[in-house]
Short mmCIF file of C-alpha atoms and ligand atoms in Angstrom, two decimals:
data_model
loop_
_atom_site.label_atom_id
_atom_site.label_comp_id
_atom_site.label_asym_id
_atom_site.label_seq_id
_atom_site.Cartn_x
_atom_site.Cartn_y
_atom_site.Cartn_z
CA MET A 185 -20.22 101.54 24.89
CA ALA A 186 -23.72 102.33 23.66
CA GLY A 187 -25.04 99.61 21.42
CA LEU A 188 -23.91 96.58 23.38
CA PHE A 189 -26.34 93.83 22.60
CA PHE A 190 -26.74 90.40 24.09
CA ASP A 191 -29.37 88.40 25.87
CA ASP A 192 -29.64 90.65 28.93
CA TYR A 193 -30.96 93.32 26.54
CA ASP A 194 -33.87 91.32 25.16
CA THR A 195 -36.56 93.92 25.95
CA PRO A 196 -36.42 97.66 25.14
CA VAL A 197 -33.84 99.66 27.08
CA PHE A 198 -34.63 103.33 27.71
CA ARG A 199 -32.11 105.96 28.74
CA PRO A 200 -32.02 109.77 28.96
CA PRO A 201 -30.64 111.57 25.86
CA SER A 202 -27.62 112.70 27.85
CA GLU A 203 -26.59 109.09 28.48
CA ALA A 204 -26.07 108.35 24.78
CA ASP A 205 -22.36 107.58 25.27
CA SER A 206 -22.74 105.72 28.54
CA PHE A 207 -22.34 102.02 29.21
CA ILE A 208 -25.97 101.02 29.84
CA LEU A 209 -25.78 98.45 32.60
CA ARG A 210 -29.06 96.69 33.10
CA VAL A 211 -29.56 95.80 36.75
CA THR A 212 -33.34 95.38 36.62
CA ARG A 213 -35.73 94.60 33.82
CA GLY A 214 -38.82 96.76 33.41
CA CYS A 215 -40.30 98.90 36.15
CA ALA A 216 -41.52 97.68 39.53
CA HIS A 217 -44.14 100.44 39.68
CA ASN A 218 -45.37 100.12 36.07
CA SER A 219 -48.64 101.91 36.85
CA CYS A 220 -48.27 105.49 35.56
CA THR A 221 -51.21 106.09 33.22
CA TYR A 222 -49.21 108.00 30.57
CA CYS A 223 -46.34 105.50 30.31
CA ASN A 224 -46.11 102.49 28.04
CA MET A 225 -42.36 101.97 28.35
CA TYR A 226 -42.47 98.63 30.10
CA ARG A 227 -46.04 97.49 29.51
CA GLY A 228 -45.90 93.77 28.98
CA VAL A 229 -42.41 93.50 30.50
CA LYS A 230 -42.34 91.36 33.61
CA PHE A 231 -40.37 93.16 36.29
CA GLU A 232 -37.23 91.36 37.39
CA LYS A 233 -34.13 92.09 39.42
CA LEU A 234 -31.17 90.77 37.47
CA SER A 235 -28.92 88.29 39.25
CA ASP A 236 -25.32 89.08 40.23
CA GLU A 237 -24.24 86.73 37.48
CA GLN A 238 -26.29 88.55 34.82
CA ILE A 239 -24.91 91.90 35.96
CA MET A 240 -21.33 90.65 36.08
CA ARG A 241 -21.66 89.21 32.57
CA GLN A 242 -22.46 92.67 31.20
CA ILE A 243 -19.59 94.26 33.15
CA ALA A 244 -17.19 91.59 31.92
CA ILE A 245 -18.15 92.25 28.28
CA ALA A 246 -17.80 96.03 28.66
CA TYR A 247 -14.45 95.45 30.37
CA SER A 248 -13.17 93.25 27.57
CA VAL A 249 -14.46 95.57 24.83
CA ASP A 250 -13.41 98.97 26.16
CA ARG A 251 -12.09 98.95 29.73
CA ASP A 252 -10.48 102.41 29.48
CA GLY A 253 -13.31 103.95 27.48
CA VAL A 254 -16.03 103.49 30.08
CA ARG A 255 -16.37 106.88 31.71
CA ARG A 256 -20.08 106.96 32.37
CA VAL A 257 -22.44 104.18 33.41
CA PHE A 258 -26.22 104.36 33.42
CA LEU A 259 -28.02 101.80 35.58
CA ALA A 260 -31.15 100.59 33.76
CA ASP A 261 -34.12 99.94 33.63
CA GLY A 262 -36.90 102.17 34.90
CA ASP A 263 -36.10 102.22 38.60
CA ALA A 264 -32.73 100.67 39.45
CA LEU A 265 -33.00 102.12 42.94
CA VAL A 266 -35.56 99.48 43.78
CA LEU A 267 -32.54 97.23 44.48
CA PRO A 268 -31.48 97.03 48.12
CA THR A 269 -28.75 99.50 49.04
CA GLU A 270 -26.29 96.67 49.79
CA ARG A 271 -26.61 95.34 46.25
CA LEU A 272 -26.30 98.77 44.70
CA LEU A 273 -23.14 99.46 46.73
CA LYS A 274 -21.70 96.17 45.54
CA ILE A 275 -22.43 97.07 41.91
CA LEU A 276 -20.95 100.57 42.29
CA ASN A 277 -17.79 99.21 43.93
CA THR A 278 -17.42 96.61 41.17
CA LEU A 279 -17.72 99.32 38.52
CA LYS A 280 -15.01 101.36 40.22
CA LYS A 281 -12.76 98.31 40.37
CA TYR A 282 -13.18 97.38 36.70
CA PHE A 283 -13.21 100.79 35.00
CA PRO A 284 -10.24 103.00 35.94
CA ASN A 285 -11.58 106.05 34.09
CA LEU A 286 -15.10 105.92 35.50
CA GLU A 287 -16.35 109.45 36.13
CA ARG A 288 -20.05 109.13 36.78
CA VAL A 289 -22.79 106.61 37.50
CA SER A 290 -26.41 107.62 37.07
CA SER A 291 -29.85 106.06 37.09
CA TYR A 292 -33.55 106.72 36.75
CA ALA A 293 -35.24 106.83 40.14
CA ALA A 294 -38.91 106.28 40.87
CA PRO A 295 -40.13 108.35 43.83
CA GLY A 296 -41.27 105.39 45.93
CA ASP A 297 -37.79 103.85 45.75
CA ILE A 298 -36.13 107.04 46.98
CA LEU A 299 -38.62 107.38 49.83
CA ARG A 300 -37.76 103.86 50.94
CA LYS A 301 -34.08 104.82 51.25
CA SER A 302 -32.86 106.84 54.21
CA LEU A 303 -30.71 109.93 53.79
CA ASP A 304 -27.78 107.94 55.15
CA GLU A 305 -28.26 105.20 52.52
CA LEU A 306 -28.39 107.80 49.74
CA LYS A 307 -25.19 109.37 51.07
CA GLN A 308 -23.49 105.97 51.01
CA LEU A 309 -24.56 105.50 47.40
CA ARG A 310 -23.28 108.95 46.51
CA GLU A 311 -19.93 108.22 48.10
CA ALA A 312 -19.74 104.95 46.17
CA GLY A 313 -20.15 106.85 42.89
CA LEU A 314 -23.88 107.26 42.18
CA GLN A 315 -23.68 110.89 41.26
CA LEU A 316 -26.82 111.71 39.27
CA LEU A 317 -30.47 110.65 39.52
CA TYR A 318 -33.08 111.30 36.84
CA TYR A 319 -36.35 111.71 38.64
CA GLY A 320 -39.61 111.78 36.70
CA MET A 321 -41.53 114.02 39.08
CA GLU A 322 -43.93 114.97 36.24
CA SER A 323 -45.94 117.34 38.47
CA GLY A 324 -45.89 118.83 41.95
CA ASP A 325 -49.68 118.74 42.14
CA SER A 326 -51.22 116.04 44.35
CA GLN A 327 -54.44 115.72 42.34
CA THR A 328 -52.51 115.32 39.09
CA LEU A 329 -50.13 112.81 40.67
CA LYS A 330 -53.12 110.83 41.93
CA ASP A 331 -54.81 110.93 38.52
CA ILE A 332 -51.69 109.62 36.75
CA ARG A 333 -51.02 107.05 39.52
CA LYS A 334 -47.48 108.19 40.23
CA GLY A 335 -47.67 106.61 43.67
CA VAL A 336 -46.78 109.73 45.66
CA ASN A 337 -48.43 113.06 46.45
CA GLY A 338 -47.03 116.57 46.03
CA GLU A 339 -45.48 116.73 49.49
CA GLN A 340 -43.77 113.38 49.02
CA SER A 341 -42.47 114.51 45.63
CA ILE A 342 -40.79 117.45 47.31
CA GLU A 343 -39.41 115.20 50.05
CA VAL A 344 -37.93 112.89 47.40
CA GLY A 345 -36.13 115.75 45.67
CA LYS A 346 -34.86 117.32 48.86
CA ARG A 347 -33.50 114.01 50.13
CA VAL A 348 -31.54 113.41 46.94
CA ARG A 349 -30.07 116.92 47.07
CA ALA A 350 -29.26 116.57 50.77
CA ALA A 351 -27.32 113.40 49.93
CA GLY A 352 -25.08 115.48 47.65
CA MET A 353 -26.31 113.97 44.38
CA ASP A 354 -27.08 115.91 41.23
CA LEU A 355 -30.77 115.73 40.47
CA SER A 356 -32.35 115.97 37.05
CA ILE A 357 -36.10 116.46 37.36
CA MET A 358 -38.44 115.78 34.50
CA ILE A 359 -41.84 117.45 34.35
CA ILE A 360 -44.55 116.83 31.75
CA LEU A 361 -46.29 119.81 30.18
CA GLY A 362 -49.96 119.06 29.60
CA ILE A 363 -50.13 116.08 31.95
CA ALA A 364 -53.15 117.55 33.78
CA GLY A 365 -55.00 118.32 30.55
CA VAL A 366 -56.93 121.54 30.02
CA PRO A 367 -58.88 121.59 33.31
CA GLY A 368 -55.87 121.00 35.57
CA SER A 369 -53.27 123.03 33.69
CA GLU A 370 -52.97 126.02 36.00
CA ARG A 371 -53.09 123.93 39.18
CA HIS A 372 -50.37 121.64 37.80
CA ALA A 373 -48.22 124.59 36.73
CA LEU A 374 -48.40 126.42 40.06
CA ALA A 375 -47.76 123.34 42.21
CA THR A 376 -44.91 122.24 39.95
CA ALA A 377 -43.23 125.64 40.21
CA HIS A 378 -43.61 125.45 44.00
CA ALA A 379 -42.01 121.98 44.09
CA ILE A 380 -39.07 123.13 41.96
CA ASN A 381 -38.55 126.16 44.22
CA GLU A 382 -38.47 123.86 47.23
CA ILE A 383 -36.20 121.20 45.75
CA LYS A 384 -33.79 123.36 43.74
CA PRO A 385 -32.72 120.56 41.36
CA THR A 386 -29.50 120.86 39.39
CA HIS A 387 -31.30 120.11 36.10
CA LEU A 388 -34.88 120.53 34.93
CA SER A 389 -36.35 119.04 31.76
CA ALA A 390 -39.79 119.96 30.52
CA LEU A 391 -41.25 117.23 28.29
CA SER A 392 -44.51 117.52 26.38
CA LEU A 393 -47.27 115.02 26.96
CA MET A 394 -47.63 112.40 24.27
CA LEU A 395 -50.47 109.94 24.24
CA TYR A 396 -48.61 106.73 23.64
CA ARG A 397 -50.29 103.70 22.16
CA GLY A 398 -50.91 101.17 24.92
CA SER A 399 -51.02 103.78 27.69
CA GLU A 400 -54.08 104.16 29.86
CA LEU A 401 -54.12 107.93 29.31
CA LYS A 402 -54.55 107.40 25.57
CA ASP A 403 -57.57 105.19 26.29
CA GLN A 404 -58.96 107.95 28.55
CA PHE A 405 -58.45 110.45 25.72
CA GLU A 406 -60.25 108.22 23.23
CA ARG A 407 -63.18 107.82 25.63
CA GLY A 408 -63.39 111.62 25.90
CA GLU A 409 -62.24 111.60 29.54
CA PHE A 410 -59.03 113.55 29.00
CA THR A 411 -58.75 116.87 27.15
CA PRO A 412 -55.17 117.59 26.03
CA LEU A 413 -53.78 121.08 25.67
CA PRO A 414 -52.99 122.32 22.15
CA PRO A 415 -49.28 122.87 21.45
CA TYR A 416 -49.44 126.60 22.27
CA GLY A 417 -51.23 125.68 25.52
CA LEU A 418 -48.21 123.62 26.55
CA MET A 419 -46.07 126.73 26.15
CA GLU A 420 -48.57 128.82 28.10
CA GLU A 421 -48.36 126.27 30.88
CA LEU A 422 -44.57 126.41 30.81
CA LYS A 423 -44.79 130.20 31.00
CA VAL A 424 -46.81 129.98 34.24
CA ILE A 425 -44.23 127.57 35.68
CA VAL A 426 -41.25 129.75 34.77
CA GLU A 427 -42.99 132.95 35.93
CA HIS A 428 -43.48 131.38 39.35
CA LEU A 429 -39.93 130.07 39.74
CA ASP A 430 -38.22 131.86 42.56
CA LEU A 431 -34.72 130.43 42.84
CA PRO A 432 -31.92 132.14 44.76
CA GLU A 433 -29.41 134.04 42.61
CA THR A 434 -26.76 131.55 43.69
CA GLU A 435 -28.52 128.65 41.92
CA HIS A 436 -27.49 127.47 38.46
CA MET A 437 -30.28 125.16 37.37
CA ILE A 438 -29.83 123.89 33.83
CA PHE A 439 -33.19 124.02 32.06
CA ARG A 440 -33.81 122.08 28.87
CA SER A 441 -36.86 121.46 26.75
CA ASN A 442 -35.26 119.40 24.01
CA HIS A 443 -36.91 116.01 24.32
CA VAL A 444 -38.26 114.38 21.16
CA SER A 445 -41.76 115.16 22.49
CA ASN A 446 -41.21 118.93 22.47
CA TYR A 447 -42.51 121.18 19.69
CA ILE A 448 -39.97 123.92 20.42
CA ARG A 449 -36.45 123.48 21.79
CA LEU A 450 -35.57 125.76 24.68
CA ALA A 451 -32.48 126.07 26.87
CA ALA A 452 -31.53 128.31 29.78
CA THR A 453 -29.64 128.51 33.04
CA LEU A 454 -31.95 129.63 35.83
CA PRO A 455 -32.49 131.98 37.50
CA ARG A 456 -29.91 133.92 35.42
CA ASP A 457 -31.74 133.62 32.07
CA LYS A 458 -35.32 133.83 33.32
CA GLU A 459 -36.34 136.93 31.36
CA LYS A 460 -34.75 135.64 28.15
CA LEU A 461 -36.49 132.28 28.61
CA LEU A 462 -39.86 133.98 29.13
CA ALA A 463 -39.31 135.98 25.95
CA ASP A 464 -38.48 132.76 24.06
CA ILE A 465 -41.62 131.14 25.42
CA ASP A 466 -43.74 134.12 24.31
CA GLU A 467 -42.28 133.83 20.84
CA SER A 468 -43.05 130.08 20.84
CA ILE A 469 -46.66 130.78 21.83
CA ARG A 470 -47.04 133.28 18.96
CA TYR A 471 -45.51 130.84 16.49
CA LEU A 472 -47.62 127.87 17.57
CA LYS A 473 -50.81 129.97 17.56
CA SER A 474 -50.05 130.99 13.97
CA LYS A 475 -50.25 127.32 12.96
CA LYS A 476 -54.00 127.60 12.54
CA ASN A 477 -54.54 124.26 10.87
CA TYR A 478 -52.61 122.33 13.43
CA ASP A 479 -54.73 119.37 14.43
CA VAL A 480 -53.47 118.05 17.73
CA TYR A 481 -55.74 115.03 17.54
CA ASN A 482 -54.18 113.80 14.35
CA HIS A 483 -50.59 114.63 15.12
CA ASP A 484 -48.29 113.50 17.91
CA TRP A 485 -51.03 113.12 20.45
CA THR A 486 -52.18 109.89 18.93
CA LYS A 487 -48.89 108.39 17.86
S1 SF4 B 275 -42.16 104.91 37.24
FE1 SF4 B 275 -41.35 105.59 35.22
S2 SF4 B 275 -41.02 103.70 34.03
FE2 SF4 B 275 -42.34 103.17 35.79
S3 SF4 B 275 -44.43 103.31 34.99
FE3 SF4 B 275 -43.94 105.32 35.91
S4 SF4 B 275 -43.09 106.56 34.22
FE4 SF4 B 275 -43.09 104.42 33.53
#
């Protein structure tokens, strides 16, 4: 169903790589928070909750095009969970009614939206079919979260993750390597490892910081107020995070570092593959250090 295009898709639609084959159902436009300093995804997009009629129109088209083929649905845009629980339940029940082979519904979730929902509400959403949330935690460090204006502190980030897991949902956490720059790297790494140990997400993705045009962080960089890590520094930061992960043997957290922003692709199941992952990271550090002429300021950082 990917590739549907009509007037409810008139501004950019973002989705995780793993939702490439999903029916992207837009229930909001933009992001209600829209304040994170590193993000330019919805800059200039006026936030809006789509009407029942707009949502139904998309469902009706997907139904008429490929009723039996819709197995996965991704609720867009940046924070669909900002919708009241009643409306989300209605949407989830409608999806179940229209698509007989529906297996999974997922969504991005901003931390403030999850905190505004009780555990009971999250359980209701899980029972209605919302199985997976993608949560851009970015860091477990309160100072870093404050600097990037994520809207929550480290403790709240952990509370968000634990609540989602307690509701029985799968949780894919995204963290950003380099988000605290050179001065905050170790603090960010240690607090992030602590948060992951507390939350025990089902999936963990490590993205690399990119300084996107139009983002406030890029302006800070250009004013000399933010010092990014070199590529090998990102891997050194990841090494500190992985070294400090202390997950029970019974956990099977899928780790991926395969976003378009990453210099090196890594994959592991943790804690089982921890030593192998650390060896891969060491090799990555050696490789990236050997790229002596690599100029981070004229490569991806500024694109
Ligand atoms: S919550 Fe997500 S989409 Fe919204 S501004 Fe922050 S990073 Fe961007």
